[in-house]
PDB file of N, CA and C in Angstrom:
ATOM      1  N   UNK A   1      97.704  44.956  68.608  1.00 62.00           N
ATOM      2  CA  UNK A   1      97.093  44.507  69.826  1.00 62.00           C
ATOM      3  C   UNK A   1      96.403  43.174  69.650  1.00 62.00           C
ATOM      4  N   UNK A   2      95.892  42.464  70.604  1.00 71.00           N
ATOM      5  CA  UNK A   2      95.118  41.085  70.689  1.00 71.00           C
ATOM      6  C   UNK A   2      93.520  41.493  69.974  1.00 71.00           C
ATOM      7  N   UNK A   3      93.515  40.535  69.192  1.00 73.00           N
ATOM      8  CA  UNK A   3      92.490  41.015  68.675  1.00 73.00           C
ATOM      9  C   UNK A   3      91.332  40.302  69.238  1.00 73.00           C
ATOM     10  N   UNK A   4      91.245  40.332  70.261  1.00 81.00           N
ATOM     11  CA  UNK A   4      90.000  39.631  71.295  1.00 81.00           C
ATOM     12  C   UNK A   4      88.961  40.773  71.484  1.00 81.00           C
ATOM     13  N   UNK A   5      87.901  40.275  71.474  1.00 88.00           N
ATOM     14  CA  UNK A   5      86.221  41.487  71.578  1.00 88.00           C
ATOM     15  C   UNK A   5      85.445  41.254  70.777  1.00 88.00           C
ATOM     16  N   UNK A   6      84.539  42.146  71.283  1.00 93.00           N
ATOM     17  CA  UNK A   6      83.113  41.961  70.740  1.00 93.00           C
ATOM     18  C   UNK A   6      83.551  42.975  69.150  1.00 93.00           C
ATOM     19  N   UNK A   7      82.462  42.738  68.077  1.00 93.00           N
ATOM     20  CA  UNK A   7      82.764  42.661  66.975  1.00 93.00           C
ATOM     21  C   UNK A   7      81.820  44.895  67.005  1.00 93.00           C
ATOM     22  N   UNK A   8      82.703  45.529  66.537  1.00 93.00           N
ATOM     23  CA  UNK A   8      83.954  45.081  65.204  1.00 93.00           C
ATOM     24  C   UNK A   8      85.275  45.083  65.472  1.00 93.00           C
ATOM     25  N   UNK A   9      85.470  44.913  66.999  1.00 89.00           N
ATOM     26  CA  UNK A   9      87.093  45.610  67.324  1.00 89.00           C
ATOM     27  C   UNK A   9      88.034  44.564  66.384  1.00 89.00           C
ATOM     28  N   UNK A  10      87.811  43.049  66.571  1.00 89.00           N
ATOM     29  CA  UNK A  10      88.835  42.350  65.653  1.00 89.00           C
ATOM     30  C   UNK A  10      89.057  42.840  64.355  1.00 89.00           C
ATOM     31  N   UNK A  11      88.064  42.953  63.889  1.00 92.00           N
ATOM     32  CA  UNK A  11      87.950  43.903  62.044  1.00 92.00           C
ATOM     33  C   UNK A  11      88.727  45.249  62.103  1.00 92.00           C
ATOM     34  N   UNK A  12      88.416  46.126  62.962  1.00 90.00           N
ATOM     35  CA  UNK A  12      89.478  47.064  63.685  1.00 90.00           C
ATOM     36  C   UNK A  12      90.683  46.528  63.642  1.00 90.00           C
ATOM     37  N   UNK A  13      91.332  45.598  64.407  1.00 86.00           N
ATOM     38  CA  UNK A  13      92.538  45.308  64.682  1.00 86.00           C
ATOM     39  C   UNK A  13      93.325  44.866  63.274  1.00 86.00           C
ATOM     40  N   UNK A  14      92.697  44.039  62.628  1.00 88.00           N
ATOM     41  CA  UNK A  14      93.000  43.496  61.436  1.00 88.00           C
ATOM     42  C   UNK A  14      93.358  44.063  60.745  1.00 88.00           C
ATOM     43  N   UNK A  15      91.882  45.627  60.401  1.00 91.00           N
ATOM     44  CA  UNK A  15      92.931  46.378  59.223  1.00 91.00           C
ATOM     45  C   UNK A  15      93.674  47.456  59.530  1.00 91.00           C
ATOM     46  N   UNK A  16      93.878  47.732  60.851  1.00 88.00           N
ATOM     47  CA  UNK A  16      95.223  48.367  61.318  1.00 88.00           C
ATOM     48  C   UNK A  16      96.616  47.678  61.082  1.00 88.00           C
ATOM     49  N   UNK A  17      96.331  46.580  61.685  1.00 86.00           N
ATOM     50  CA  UNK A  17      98.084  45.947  61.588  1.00 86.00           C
ATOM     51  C   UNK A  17      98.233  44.999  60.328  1.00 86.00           C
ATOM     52  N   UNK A  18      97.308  45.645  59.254  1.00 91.00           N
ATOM     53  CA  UNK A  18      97.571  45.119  57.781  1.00 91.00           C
ATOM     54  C   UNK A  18      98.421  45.863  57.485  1.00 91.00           C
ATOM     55  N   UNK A  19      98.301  47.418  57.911  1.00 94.00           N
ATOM     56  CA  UNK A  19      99.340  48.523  57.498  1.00 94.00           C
ATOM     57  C   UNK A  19      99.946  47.982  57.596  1.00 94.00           C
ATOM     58  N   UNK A  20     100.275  47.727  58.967  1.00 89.00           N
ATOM     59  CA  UNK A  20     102.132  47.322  59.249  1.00 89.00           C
ATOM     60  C   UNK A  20     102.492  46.656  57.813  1.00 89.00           C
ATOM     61  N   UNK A  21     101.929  45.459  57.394  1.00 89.00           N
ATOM     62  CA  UNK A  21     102.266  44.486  56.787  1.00 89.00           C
ATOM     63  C   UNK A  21     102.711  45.329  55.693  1.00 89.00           C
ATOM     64  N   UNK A  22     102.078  45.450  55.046  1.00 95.00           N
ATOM     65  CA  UNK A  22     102.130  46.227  53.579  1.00 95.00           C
ATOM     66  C   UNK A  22     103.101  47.398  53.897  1.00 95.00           C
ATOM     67  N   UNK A  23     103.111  48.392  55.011  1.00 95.00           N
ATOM     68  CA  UNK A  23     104.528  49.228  54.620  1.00 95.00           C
ATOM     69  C   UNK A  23     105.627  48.376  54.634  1.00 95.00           C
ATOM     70  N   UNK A  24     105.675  47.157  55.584  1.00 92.00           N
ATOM     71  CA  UNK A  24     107.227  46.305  55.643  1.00 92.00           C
ATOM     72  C   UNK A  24     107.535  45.581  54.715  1.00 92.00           C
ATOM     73  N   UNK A  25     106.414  45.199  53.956  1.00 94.00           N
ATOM     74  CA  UNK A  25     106.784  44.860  52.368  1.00 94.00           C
ATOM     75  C   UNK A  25     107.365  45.889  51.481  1.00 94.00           C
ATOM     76  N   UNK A  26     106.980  46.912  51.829  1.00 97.00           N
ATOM     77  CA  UNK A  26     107.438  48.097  50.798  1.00 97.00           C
ATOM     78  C   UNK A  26     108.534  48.264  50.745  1.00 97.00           C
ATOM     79  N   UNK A  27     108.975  48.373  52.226  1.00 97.00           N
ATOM     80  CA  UNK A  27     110.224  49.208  52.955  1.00 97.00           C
ATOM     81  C   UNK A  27     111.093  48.329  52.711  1.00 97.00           C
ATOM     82  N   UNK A  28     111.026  46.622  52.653  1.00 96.00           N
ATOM     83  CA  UNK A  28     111.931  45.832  52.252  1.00 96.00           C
ATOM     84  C   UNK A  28     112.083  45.896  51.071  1.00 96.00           C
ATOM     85  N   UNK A  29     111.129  45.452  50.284  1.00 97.00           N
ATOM     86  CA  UNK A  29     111.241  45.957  48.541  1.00 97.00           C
ATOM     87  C   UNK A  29     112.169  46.802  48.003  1.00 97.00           C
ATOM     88  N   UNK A  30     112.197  47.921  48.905  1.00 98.00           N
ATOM     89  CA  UNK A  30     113.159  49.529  48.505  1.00 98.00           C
ATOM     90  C   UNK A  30     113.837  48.954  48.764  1.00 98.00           C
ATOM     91  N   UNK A  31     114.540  48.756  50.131  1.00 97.00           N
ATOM     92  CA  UNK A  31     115.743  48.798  50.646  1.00 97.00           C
ATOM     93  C   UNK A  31     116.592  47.259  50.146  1.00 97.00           C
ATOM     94  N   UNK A  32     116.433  46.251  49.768  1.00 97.00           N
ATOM     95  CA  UNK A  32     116.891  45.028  49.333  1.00 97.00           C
ATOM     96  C   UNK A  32     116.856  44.666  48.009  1.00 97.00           C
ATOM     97  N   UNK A  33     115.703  45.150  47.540  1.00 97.00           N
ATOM     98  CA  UNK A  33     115.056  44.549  46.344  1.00 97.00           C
ATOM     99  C   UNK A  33     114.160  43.089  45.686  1.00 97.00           C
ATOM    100  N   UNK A  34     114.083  42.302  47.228  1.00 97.00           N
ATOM    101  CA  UNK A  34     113.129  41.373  47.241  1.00 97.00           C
ATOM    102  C   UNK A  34     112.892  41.002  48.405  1.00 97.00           C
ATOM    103  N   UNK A  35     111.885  39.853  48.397  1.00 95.00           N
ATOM    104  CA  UNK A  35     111.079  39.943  49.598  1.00 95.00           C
ATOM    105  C   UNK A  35     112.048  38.824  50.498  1.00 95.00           C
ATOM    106  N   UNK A  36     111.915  39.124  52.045  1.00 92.00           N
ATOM    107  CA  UNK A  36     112.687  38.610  52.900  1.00 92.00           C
ATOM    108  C   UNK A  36     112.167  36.195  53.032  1.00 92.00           C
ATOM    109  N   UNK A  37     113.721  35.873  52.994  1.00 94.00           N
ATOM    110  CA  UNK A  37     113.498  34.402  53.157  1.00 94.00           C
ATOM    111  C   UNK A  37     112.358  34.072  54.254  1.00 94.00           C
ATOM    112  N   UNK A  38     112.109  34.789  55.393  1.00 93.00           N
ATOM    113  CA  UNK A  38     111.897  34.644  56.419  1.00 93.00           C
ATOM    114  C   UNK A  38     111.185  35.976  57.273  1.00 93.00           C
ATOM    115  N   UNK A  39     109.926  36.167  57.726  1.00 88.00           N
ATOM    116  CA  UNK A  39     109.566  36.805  59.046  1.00 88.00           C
ATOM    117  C   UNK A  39     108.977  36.402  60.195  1.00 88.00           C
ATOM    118  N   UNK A  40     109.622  36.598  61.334  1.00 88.00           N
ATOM    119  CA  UNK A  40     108.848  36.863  62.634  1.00 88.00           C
ATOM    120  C   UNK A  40     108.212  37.666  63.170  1.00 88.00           C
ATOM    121  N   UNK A  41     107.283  37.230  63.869  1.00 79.00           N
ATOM    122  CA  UNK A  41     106.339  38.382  64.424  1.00 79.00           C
ATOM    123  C   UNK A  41     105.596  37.816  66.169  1.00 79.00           C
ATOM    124  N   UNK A  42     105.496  39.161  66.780  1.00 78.00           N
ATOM    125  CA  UNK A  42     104.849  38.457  68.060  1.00 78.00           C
ATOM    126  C   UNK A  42     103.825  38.387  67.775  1.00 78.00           C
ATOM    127  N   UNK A  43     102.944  37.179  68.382  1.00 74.00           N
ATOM    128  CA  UNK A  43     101.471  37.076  68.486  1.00 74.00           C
ATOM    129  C   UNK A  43     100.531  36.992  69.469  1.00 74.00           C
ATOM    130  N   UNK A  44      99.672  38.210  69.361  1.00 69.00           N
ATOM    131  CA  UNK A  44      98.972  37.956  71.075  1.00 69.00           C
ATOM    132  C   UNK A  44      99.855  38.525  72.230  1.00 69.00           C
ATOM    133  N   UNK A  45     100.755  39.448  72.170  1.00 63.00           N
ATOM    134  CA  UNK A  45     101.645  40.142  73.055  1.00 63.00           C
ATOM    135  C   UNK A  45     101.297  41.355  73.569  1.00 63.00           C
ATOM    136  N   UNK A  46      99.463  41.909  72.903  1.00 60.00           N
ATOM    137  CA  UNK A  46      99.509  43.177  73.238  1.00 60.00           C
ATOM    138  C   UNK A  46     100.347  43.970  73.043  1.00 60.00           C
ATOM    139  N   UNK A  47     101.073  43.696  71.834  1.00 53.00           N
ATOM    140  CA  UNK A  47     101.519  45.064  71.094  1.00 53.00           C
ATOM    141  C   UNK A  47     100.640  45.888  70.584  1.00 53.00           C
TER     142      UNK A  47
END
């Protein structure tokens, strides 16, 4: 999500969608065996 608000929601937001980060490193790791040339990501889309 947008990490706009009064504090701590950004700190909230941050180390939620760190997960993401770190399982999609993982999950690429397994499945390829190194890390991708390239990622995209939406920003600020209220995902």
């Amino acid at each position: 999500g947008t990490v706009a608000g009064p504090h701590p929601y950004p700190l909230l937001v941050r180390d939620f969608q760190a997960i993401i980060g770190k399982e999609t490193r993982v999950q690429h790791l397994q499945q390829t065996g190194k890390l991708p040339d390239a990622l995209v990501a939406c920003v600020g889309g209220g995902s």
